PDB file of C-alpha atoms in Angstrom:
ATOM      1  CA  MET A  16      -0.344 -17.141  -3.474  1.00  0.00           C
ATOM      2  CA  ALA A  17      -1.650 -13.820  -4.757  1.00  0.00           C
ATOM      3  CA  ASN A  18      -0.133 -10.421  -4.139  1.00  0.00           C
ATOM      4  CA  GLU A  19      -1.888  -7.104  -4.547  1.00  0.00           C
ATOM      5  CA  SER A  20      -0.577  -3.573  -4.455  1.00  0.00           C
ATOM      6  CA  MET A  21      -2.551  -0.360  -4.097  1.00  0.00           C
ATOM      7  CA  LYS A  22      -1.445   3.236  -4.479  1.00  0.00           C
ATOM      8  CA  LEU A  23      -1.860   5.510  -1.488  1.00  0.00           C
ATOM      9  CA  ARG A  24      -2.957   8.958  -2.597  1.00  0.00           C
ATOM     10  CA  VAL A  25      -3.855  12.198  -0.827  1.00  0.00           C
ATOM     11  CA  LYS A  26      -6.014  14.988  -2.176  1.00  0.00           C
ATOM     12  CA  THR A  27      -3.811  18.023  -2.754  1.00  0.00           C
ATOM     13  CA  GLY A  28      -6.348  20.432  -4.159  1.00  0.00           C
ATOM     14  CA  GLU A  29      -9.412  21.180  -6.169  1.00  0.00           C
ATOM     15  CA  LYS A  30      -9.957  23.579  -9.060  1.00  0.00           C
ATOM     16  CA  ASP A  31     -12.914  23.991 -11.427  1.00  0.00           C
ATOM     17  CA  GLY A  32     -14.546  20.835 -10.065  1.00  0.00           C
ATOM     18  CA  LYS A  33     -11.416  18.722 -10.608  1.00  0.00           C
ATOM     19  CA  ASN A  34      -9.606  16.997  -7.772  1.00  0.00           C
ATOM     20  CA  PHE A  35      -5.812  16.815  -7.715  1.00  0.00           C
ATOM     21  CA  TRP A  36      -4.062  13.896  -6.051  1.00  0.00           C
ATOM     22  CA  ASP A  37      -0.502  13.133  -4.990  1.00  0.00           C
ATOM     23  CA  SER A  38       0.755   9.555  -4.784  1.00  0.00           C
ATOM     24  CA  CYS A  39       2.332   9.172  -1.360  1.00  0.00           C
ATOM     25  CA  GLY A  40       3.012   5.464  -1.046  1.00  0.00           C
ATOM     26  CA  VAL A  41       2.077   1.875  -1.771  1.00  0.00           C
ATOM     27  CA  LEU A  42       0.150  -0.753   0.182  1.00  0.00           C
ATOM     28  CA  PHE A  43       1.191  -4.395  -0.406  1.00  0.00           C
ATOM     29  CA  ILE A  44      -1.259  -7.193   0.474  1.00  0.00           C
ATOM     30  CA  ASN A  45      -0.024 -10.800   0.514  1.00  0.00           C
ATOM     31  CA  ARG A  46      -2.550 -13.655   0.390  1.00  0.00           C
ATOM     32  CA  ASN A  47      -2.240 -17.425   0.720  1.00  0.00           C
ATOM     33  CA  ALA A  48      -3.696 -19.944  -1.758  1.00  0.00           C
ATOM     34  CA  ALA A  49      -7.057 -19.873   0.058  1.00  0.00           C
ATOM     35  CA  GLY A  50      -7.273 -16.088  -0.383  1.00  0.00           C
ATOM     36  CA  ASP A  51      -6.682 -15.230   3.276  1.00  0.00           C
ATOM     37  CA  ILE A  52      -4.523 -12.178   3.944  1.00  0.00           C
ATOM     38  CA  THR A  53      -1.191 -13.310   5.366  1.00  0.00           C
ATOM     39  CA  SER A  54       0.519  -9.914   5.714  1.00  0.00           C
ATOM     40  CA  ILE A  55       0.234  -6.247   4.791  1.00  0.00           C
ATOM     41  CA  GLN A  56       3.128  -3.820   4.269  1.00  0.00           C
ATOM     42  CA  VAL A  57       3.006  -0.070   3.735  1.00  0.00           C
ATOM     43  CA  ARG A  58       5.699   2.064   2.141  1.00  0.00           C
ATOM     44  CA  HIS A  59       5.108   5.793   2.525  1.00  0.00           C
ATOM     45  CA  ASN A  60       7.194   8.614   1.044  1.00  0.00           C
ATOM     46  CA  MET A  61       7.203  10.516   4.367  1.00  0.00           C
ATOM     47  CA  PHE A  62       9.000   7.549   5.965  1.00  0.00           C
ATOM     48  CA  PRO A  63      11.190   6.101   3.176  1.00  0.00           C
ATOM     49  CA  ALA A  64      13.437   4.011   5.428  1.00  0.00           C
ATOM     50  CA  VAL A  65      10.574   2.551   7.505  1.00  0.00           C
ATOM     51  CA  ASP A  66       8.806  -0.669   6.526  1.00  0.00           C
ATOM     52  CA  MET A  67       5.397  -0.471   8.194  1.00  0.00           C
ATOM     53  CA  VAL A  68       3.338  -3.645   8.600  1.00  0.00           C
ATOM     54  CA  ALA A  69      -0.215  -4.383   9.683  1.00  0.00           C
ATOM     55  CA  PHE A  70       0.982  -7.844  10.578  1.00  0.00           C
ATOM     56  CA  PRO A  71       4.442  -9.268   9.946  1.00  0.00           C
ATOM     57  CA  LYS A  72       5.589 -10.561   6.595  1.00  0.00           C
ATOM     58  CA  ARG A  73       6.059 -14.303   6.454  1.00  0.00           C
ATOM     59  CA  ASP A  74       9.041 -16.071   4.918  1.00  0.00           C
ATOM     60  CA  ASP A  75       6.864 -17.564   2.172  1.00  0.00           C
ATOM     61  CA  ASP A  76       5.395 -14.166   1.102  1.00  0.00           C
ATOM     62  CA  GLN A  77       6.592 -12.931  -2.266  1.00  0.00           C
ATOM     63  CA  GLU A  78       7.516  -9.313  -2.858  1.00  0.00           C
TER      64      GLU A  78
END
């Protein structure tokens, strides 16, 4: 089973052709042995006590 995590970032500004970004959360993707996505969770700094899911985490998903 493979797990992936991705940073969620928002553009906060631009100066002299440079973009500035703020990390605002993390996206966790859980996959089974065949590579199919089994669940997705989002943790966002605007909602620190809320565990958002695209579809529910399974008991056999690793964190």
